[in-house]
Amino acid sequence: MSAGRASEGAGCITWWGFSPARDLLKTGPVKRGGDVNVLLVGSGDPRHILKTISGLQEEERLHVWVIESSMEVVARQLLLLYLALMPKESMGNNEKTEVFLEVFGNGEIRSQTEEMLRHAASQLSLSVTETLETAAHPCLNTTLLKFKERDELARIFKLWIQPKSSSSSSQSAAPILMSKAWDYRVRQHLGTRYDSKKGCFDWDLKMKLHERGCSVINKQQYARWRERGLAFEMREGVYQITNPSLLSSRVFSQKGNKVAVRGYWGDIVSSPYLSFGIETDDKSMLKTQNGQHIKTAQDISFANVQELFHSLSSRRGCPPTSSQSDADQPPPESERKSVTINDLMPLSGISVTCLPLDSLDKLPEKQKFSHFFDSIYFSVSCVHKLGPTVRQIAAPDAVLVVELAKYILDVNKEQEAGFTEKVVSMALDAEFELWRDGKSDDVHAVFIPKRN
């Protein structure tokens, strides 16, 4: 890894997680009943939210509280939740799954998806600017954010809404081409190995991802994603419009000055297949023939996300659609364009609240959050924020779940083991101990409060 900059592979912003979706109420000692409060720190995407909702009993109530490291990630979390909550009357389940995955894992999207994204952004912008005290939808609650954070969200959504022709405006920069932004990152990461990039992609897949248990990730699909940033191509169509939800600003030093550069600064090595595409309860999807997987990570991602969306429909109080014809029937275009946040699926007993970026240090100061959270999740990119004050906001029988570095491909085995040791040490300092009753999991470390 001497050529290029190894640390750049994972990027400096987390657009998707480096671990599969988990039902956080079944991770660690299982607790049931009543109201459950879950805190997500840096999860990057709503995979754990959707998975946890799918495992709820009918009478249970789930409150999810989200802290991220940047408002760009908060905006994308809201966008993905908005798409997940689209009612089937406006978008069939198959198409909704396709659009969700396309926005989730593709640097470039189809024109139909861009229209959907811009409409969602306009609705989310209205929600952020007009609902100051009561959330327009319980699962899209931004009322606790600071005013400057809400202004920043509105600014981000406005960038997403801008028509392509807006580049002629004096206040608007020229539109960013994802193809160029992506290629810049690949060149930056590979350095002198860029000319043999296909061999590098193949090595990372076979010697790293496959060795770490991700053999279901298909060579052609992985190479396409590494080359162009396209993880999911499920429809015949032209994928060439930049996905604005994957753009962000990064500050560089140039001649002593700080300069913000807008581009793609996320993962270009591990892949968005990790979130939904490498695990499944349907073992038939993991079958092999002549040593090759019959299904791909794209197939598994589609099946898993579609199943999660069925669970949302069930939680809504109506039976999930079982007939393919019902799921495939596209509603009239006018119905989609008229969908507002008020038309999104109401999920009985579910709420998702975005907290200010700096709130982890401030939650212990508020009486409401004293010994409040039943489950607390830290991502691999935010584990440095795990400190002693976390014990003050954890319920007496809370579960602490920490994402490990298994799927950070630029980390070797020794570094991975060292990272796990560091996580255990930090958790001990925060008065948590390893939960030893469950089977060992090298993807997440699970802790429970120390018994005095």
JSON list of C-alpha atoms in Angstrom, two decimals, residues 217-344:
[
{"chain": "A", "resi": 217, "resn": "ILE", "atom": "CA", "xyz": [-20.10, -9.77, -3.77]},
{"chain": "A", "resi": 218, "resn": "ASN", "atom": "CA", "xyz": [-19.86, -10.32, -7.50]},
{"chain": "A", "resi": 219, "resn": "LYS", "atom": "CA", "xyz": [-16.63, -9.50, -9.37]},
{"chain": "A", "resi": 220, "resn": "GLN", "atom": "CA", "xyz": [-18.34, -7.62, -12.22]},
{"chain": "A", "resi": 221, "resn": "GLN", "atom": "CA", "xyz": [-20.59, -5.59, -9.92]},
{"chain": "A", "resi": 222, "resn": "TYR", "atom": "CA", "xyz": [-17.76, -4.71, -7.53]},
{"chain": "A", "resi": 223, "resn": "ALA", "atom": "CA", "xyz": [-15.46, -3.67, -10.39]},
{"chain": "A", "resi": 224, "resn": "ARG", "atom": "CA", "xyz": [-18.25, -1.52, -11.87]},
{"chain": "A", "resi": 225, "resn": "TRP", "atom": "CA", "xyz": [-18.74, 0.21, -8.52]},
{"chain": "A", "resi": 226, "resn": "ARG", "atom": "CA", "xyz": [-15.01, 0.75, -8.00]},
{"chain": "A", "resi": 227, "resn": "GLU", "atom": "CA", "xyz": [-14.68, 2.13, -11.54]},
{"chain": "A", "resi": 228, "resn": "ARG", "atom": "CA", "xyz": [-17.79, 4.33, -11.73]},
{"chain": "A", "resi": 229, "resn": "GLY", "atom": "CA", "xyz": [-19.51, 4.42, -8.35]},
{"chain": "A", "resi": 230, "resn": "LEU", "atom": "CA", "xyz": [-22.50, 2.40, -9.59]},
{"chain": "A", "resi": 231, "resn": "ALA", "atom": "CA", "xyz": [-23.44, -0.31, -7.09]},
{"chain": "A", "resi": 232, "resn": "PHE", "atom": "CA", "xyz": [-27.02, -0.97, -8.21]},
{"chain": "A", "resi": 233, "resn": "GLU", "atom": "CA", "xyz": [-28.11, -1.14, -11.84]},
{"chain": "A", "resi": 234, "resn": "MET", "atom": "CA", "xyz": [-31.46, -2.92, -11.70]},
{"chain": "A", "resi": 235, "resn": "ARG", "atom": "CA", "xyz": [-33.29, -1.24, -14.56]},
{"chain": "A", "resi": 236, "resn": "GLU", "atom": "CA", "xyz": [-32.48, -0.70, -18.17]},
{"chain": "A", "resi": 237, "resn": "GLY", "atom": "CA", "xyz": [-31.75, 2.99, -18.20]},
{"chain": "A", "resi": 238, "resn": "VAL", "atom": "CA", "xyz": [-29.13, 5.67, -18.44]},
{"chain": "A", "resi": 239, "resn": "TYR", "atom": "CA", "xyz": [-27.27, 6.30, -15.19]},
{"chain": "A", "resi": 240, "resn": "GLN", "atom": "CA", "xyz": [-25.51, 9.58, -15.84]},
{"chain": "A", "resi": 241, "resn": "ILE", "atom": "CA", "xyz": [-27.02, 12.28, -13.60]},
{"chain": "A", "resi": 242, "resn": "THR", "atom": "CA", "xyz": [-24.93, 13.11, -10.51]},
{"chain": "A", "resi": 243, "resn": "ASN", "atom": "CA", "xyz": [-26.53, 11.90, -7.28]},
{"chain": "A", "resi": 244, "resn": "PRO", "atom": "CA", "xyz": [-26.35, 15.16, -5.26]},
{"chain": "A", "resi": 245, "resn": "SER", "atom": "CA", "xyz": [-26.94, 13.38, -1.95]},
{"chain": "A", "resi": 246, "resn": "LEU", "atom": "CA", "xyz": [-23.42, 11.88, -2.23]},
{"chain": "A", "resi": 247, "resn": "LEU", "atom": "CA", "xyz": [-21.67, 15.22, -2.62]},
{"chain": "A", "resi": 248, "resn": "SER", "atom": "CA", "xyz": [-20.19, 17.15, 0.28]},
{"chain": "A", "resi": 249, "resn": "SER", "atom": "CA", "xyz": [-17.59, 19.81, 1.04]},
{"chain": "A", "resi": 250, "resn": "ARG", "atom": "CA", "xyz": [-14.14, 19.04, 2.38]},
{"chain": "A", "resi": 251, "resn": "VAL", "atom": "CA", "xyz": [-11.76, 21.68, 3.68]},
{"chain": "A", "resi": 252, "resn": "PHE", "atom": "CA", "xyz": [-8.19, 21.69, 2.37]},
{"chain": "A", "resi": 253, "resn": "SER", "atom": "CA", "xyz": [-5.24, 23.94, 3.16]},
{"chain": "A", "resi": 254, "resn": "GLN", "atom": "CA", "xyz": [-3.88, 25.78, 0.16]},
{"chain": "A", "resi": 255, "resn": "LYS", "atom": "CA", "xyz": [-0.99, 28.18, 0.65]},
{"chain": "A", "resi": 256, "resn": "GLY", "atom": "CA", "xyz": [-2.02, 28.76, 4.23]},
{"chain": "A", "resi": 257, "resn": "ASN", "atom": "CA", "xyz": [-5.67, 29.34, 3.41]},
{"chain": "A", "resi": 258, "resn": "LYS", "atom": "CA", "xyz": [-8.61, 27.05, 4.14]},
{"chain": "A", "resi": 259, "resn": "VAL", "atom": "CA", "xyz": [-10.48, 26.14, 0.98]},
{"chain": "A", "resi": 260, "resn": "ALA", "atom": "CA", "xyz": [-13.73, 24.12, 0.87]},
{"chain": "A", "resi": 261, "resn": "VAL", "atom": "CA", "xyz": [-13.87, 21.79, -2.12]},
{"chain": "A", "resi": 262, "resn": "ARG", "atom": "CA", "xyz": [-17.17, 20.17, -3.10]},
{"chain": "A", "resi": 263, "resn": "GLY", "atom": "CA", "xyz": [-16.89, 16.62, -4.41]},
{"chain": "A", "resi": 264, "resn": "TYR", "atom": "CA", "xyz": [-17.24, 12.95, -3.51]},
{"chain": "A", "resi": 265, "resn": "TRP", "atom": "CA", "xyz": [-15.41, 12.26, -0.25]},
{"chain": "A", "resi": 266, "resn": "GLY", "atom": "CA", "xyz": [-16.93, 8.96, 0.85]},
{"chain": "A", "resi": 267, "resn": "ASP", "atom": "CA", "xyz": [-15.94, 5.30, 0.67]},
{"chain": "A", "resi": 268, "resn": "ILE", "atom": "CA", "xyz": [-14.43, 4.08, -2.61]},
{"chain": "A", "resi": 269, "resn": "VAL", "atom": "CA", "xyz": [-13.18, 0.68, -1.41]},
{"chain": "A", "resi": 270, "resn": "SER", "atom": "CA", "xyz": [-15.52, -1.25, 0.92]},
{"chain": "A", "resi": 271, "resn": "SER", "atom": "CA", "xyz": [-18.79, -0.70, -1.03]},
{"chain": "A", "resi": 272, "resn": "PRO", "atom": "CA", "xyz": [-22.44, -0.02, -0.17]},
{"chain": "A", "resi": 273, "resn": "TYR", "atom": "CA", "xyz": [-23.16, -3.75, -0.50]},
{"chain": "A", "resi": 274, "resn": "LEU", "atom": "CA", "xyz": [-22.15, -4.19, 3.16]},
{"chain": "A", "resi": 275, "resn": "SER", "atom": "CA", "xyz": [-25.30, -2.57, 4.56]},
{"chain": "A", "resi": 276, "resn": "PHE", "atom": "CA", "xyz": [-27.93, -4.83, 3.00]},
{"chain": "A", "resi": 277, "resn": "GLY", "atom": "CA", "xyz": [-26.18, -7.22, 0.61]},
{"chain": "A", "resi": 278, "resn": "ILE", "atom": "CA", "xyz": [-23.93, -9.69, 2.45]},
{"chain": "A", "resi": 279, "resn": "GLU", "atom": "CA", "xyz": [-26.33, -11.29, 4.95]},
{"chain": "A", "resi": 280, "resn": "THR", "atom": "CA", "xyz": [-29.78, -12.81, 4.55]},
{"chain": "A", "resi": 281, "resn": "ASP", "atom": "CA", "xyz": [-32.15, -15.06, 6.51]},
{"chain": "A", "resi": 282, "resn": "ASP", "atom": "CA", "xyz": [-33.10, -16.72, 3.21]},
{"chain": "A", "resi": 283, "resn": "LYS", "atom": "CA", "xyz": [-30.28, -19.25, 2.89]},
{"chain": "A", "resi": 284, "resn": "SER", "atom": "CA", "xyz": [-31.38, -20.18, -0.63]},
{"chain": "A", "resi": 285, "resn": "MET", "atom": "CA", "xyz": [-29.96, -16.83, -1.75]},
{"chain": "A", "resi": 286, "resn": "LEU", "atom": "CA", "xyz": [-26.51, -17.90, -0.58]},
{"chain": "A", "resi": 287, "resn": "LYS", "atom": "CA", "xyz": [-26.41, -21.11, -2.63]},
{"chain": "A", "resi": 288, "resn": "THR", "atom": "CA", "xyz": [-23.43, -21.75, -4.86]},
{"chain": "A", "resi": 289, "resn": "GLN", "atom": "CA", "xyz": [-23.04, -23.70, -8.09]},
{"chain": "A", "resi": 290, "resn": "ASN", "atom": "CA", "xyz": [-19.62, -24.84, -9.26]},
{"chain": "A", "resi": 291, "resn": "GLY", "atom": "CA", "xyz": [-18.11, -22.67, -6.56]},
{"chain": "A", "resi": 292, "resn": "GLN", "atom": "CA", "xyz": [-19.92, -19.53, -7.74]},
{"chain": "A", "resi": 293, "resn": "HIS", "atom": "CA", "xyz": [-22.77, -17.75, -5.97]},
{"chain": "A", "resi": 294, "resn": "ILE", "atom": "CA", "xyz": [-26.06, -17.96, -7.87]},
{"chain": "A", "resi": 295, "resn": "LYS", "atom": "CA", "xyz": [-27.28, -14.67, -6.39]},
{"chain": "A", "resi": 296, "resn": "THR", "atom": "CA", "xyz": [-25.30, -11.45, -6.08]},
{"chain": "A", "resi": 297, "resn": "ALA", "atom": "CA", "xyz": [-24.98, -8.84, -3.36]},
{"chain": "A", "resi": 298, "resn": "GLN", "atom": "CA", "xyz": [-27.29, -6.67, -5.48]},
{"chain": "A", "resi": 299, "resn": "ASP", "atom": "CA", "xyz": [-29.93, -9.42, -5.48]},
{"chain": "A", "resi": 300, "resn": "ILE", "atom": "CA", "xyz": [-29.65, -9.84, -1.70]},
{"chain": "A", "resi": 301, "resn": "SER", "atom": "CA", "xyz": [-29.75, -6.06, -1.13]},
{"chain": "A", "resi": 302, "resn": "PHE", "atom": "CA", "xyz": [-32.94, -5.85, -3.18]},
{"chain": "A", "resi": 303, "resn": "ALA", "atom": "CA", "xyz": [-34.61, -8.75, -1.33]},
{"chain": "A", "resi": 304, "resn": "ASN", "atom": "CA", "xyz": [-33.61, -7.45, 2.10]},
{"chain": "A", "resi": 305, "resn": "VAL", "atom": "CA", "xyz": [-34.69, -3.85, 1.49]},
{"chain": "A", "resi": 306, "resn": "GLN", "atom": "CA", "xyz": [-37.97, -4.97, -0.08]},
{"chain": "A", "resi": 307, "resn": "GLU", "atom": "CA", "xyz": [-38.66, -7.14, 2.98]},
{"chain": "A", "resi": 308, "resn": "LEU", "atom": "CA", "xyz": [-37.92, -4.19, 5.28]},
{"chain": "A", "resi": 309, "resn": "PHE", "atom": "CA", "xyz": [-40.37, -2.06, 3.30]},
{"chain": "A", "resi": 310, "resn": "HIS", "atom": "CA", "xyz": [-43.02, -4.78, 3.65]},
{"chain": "A", "resi": 311, "resn": "SER", "atom": "CA", "xyz": [-42.50, -4.53, 7.42]},
{"chain": "A", "resi": 312, "resn": "LEU", "atom": "CA", "xyz": [-43.04, -0.78, 7.28]},
{"chain": "A", "resi": 313, "resn": "SER", "atom": "CA", "xyz": [-46.34, -1.29, 5.45]},
{"chain": "A", "resi": 314, "resn": "SER", "atom": "CA", "xyz": [-47.37, -3.77, 8.12]},
{"chain": "A", "resi": 315, "resn": "ARG", "atom": "CA", "xyz": [-46.48, -1.31, 10.88]},
{"chain": "A", "resi": 316, "resn": "ARG", "atom": "CA", "xyz": [-48.58, 1.26, 9.09]},
{"chain": "A", "resi": 317, "resn": "GLY", "atom": "CA", "xyz": [-51.63, -0.83, 9.95]},
{"chain": "A", "resi": 318, "resn": "CYS", "atom": "CA", "xyz": [-52.30, -2.30, 6.52]},
{"chain": "A", "resi": 319, "resn": "PRO", "atom": "CA", "xyz": [-51.21, -5.74, 5.30]},
{"chain": "A", "resi": 320, "resn": "PRO", "atom": "CA", "xyz": [-48.07, -5.78, 3.13]},
{"chain": "A", "resi": 321, "resn": "THR", "atom": "CA", "xyz": [-48.71, -6.34, -0.55]},
{"chain": "A", "resi": 322, "resn": "SER", "atom": "CA", "xyz": [-48.19, -9.95, -1.49]},
{"chain": "A", "resi": 323, "resn": "SER", "atom": "CA", "xyz": [-49.05, -9.95, -5.16]},
{"chain": "A", "resi": 324, "resn": "GLN", "atom": "CA", "xyz": [-46.33, -8.96, -7.57]},
{"chain": "A", "resi": 325, "resn": "SER", "atom": "CA", "xyz": [-48.84, -7.24, -9.84]},
{"chain": "A", "resi": 326, "resn": "ASP", "atom": "CA", "xyz": [-49.88, -4.92, -7.02]},
{"chain": "A", "resi": 327, "resn": "ALA", "atom": "CA", "xyz": [-46.26, -4.10, -6.21]},
{"chain": "A", "resi": 328, "resn": "ASP", "atom": "CA", "xyz": [-45.36, -3.51, -9.83]},
{"chain": "A", "resi": 329, "resn": "GLN", "atom": "CA", "xyz": [-48.27, -1.31, -10.87]},
{"chain": "A", "resi": 330, "resn": "PRO", "atom": "CA", "xyz": [-46.88, 2.22, -11.30]},
{"chain": "A", "resi": 331, "resn": "PRO", "atom": "CA", "xyz": [-49.25, 4.93, -10.06]},
{"chain": "A", "resi": 332, "resn": "PRO", "atom": "CA", "xyz": [-50.01, 7.95, -12.23]},
{"chain": "A", "resi": 333, "resn": "GLU", "atom": "CA", "xyz": [-47.15, 10.47, -12.44]},
{"chain": "A", "resi": 334, "resn": "SER", "atom": "CA", "xyz": [-49.40, 13.21, -11.03]},
{"chain": "A", "resi": 335, "resn": "GLU", "atom": "CA", "xyz": [-49.96, 11.20, -7.83]},
{"chain": "A", "resi": 336, "resn": "ARG", "atom": "CA", "xyz": [-46.23, 11.01, -7.16]},
{"chain": "A", "resi": 337, "resn": "LYS", "atom": "CA", "xyz": [-45.59, 14.68, -7.72]},
{"chain": "A", "resi": 338, "resn": "SER", "atom": "CA", "xyz": [-48.39, 15.63, -5.35]},
{"chain": "A", "resi": 339, "resn": "VAL", "atom": "CA", "xyz": [-47.06, 13.51, -2.45]},
{"chain": "A", "resi": 340, "resn": "THR", "atom": "CA", "xyz": [-46.27, 15.68, 0.58]},
{"chain": "A", "resi": 341, "resn": "ILE", "atom": "CA", "xyz": [-44.69, 14.76, 3.91]},
{"chain": "A", "resi": 342, "resn": "ASN", "atom": "CA", "xyz": [-48.22, 14.51, 5.32]},
{"chain": "A", "resi": 343, "resn": "ASP", "atom": "CA", "xyz": [-48.92, 11.72, 2.80]},
{"chain": "A", "resi": 344, "resn": "LEU", "atom": "CA", "xyz": [-45.99, 9.56, 3.93]}
]
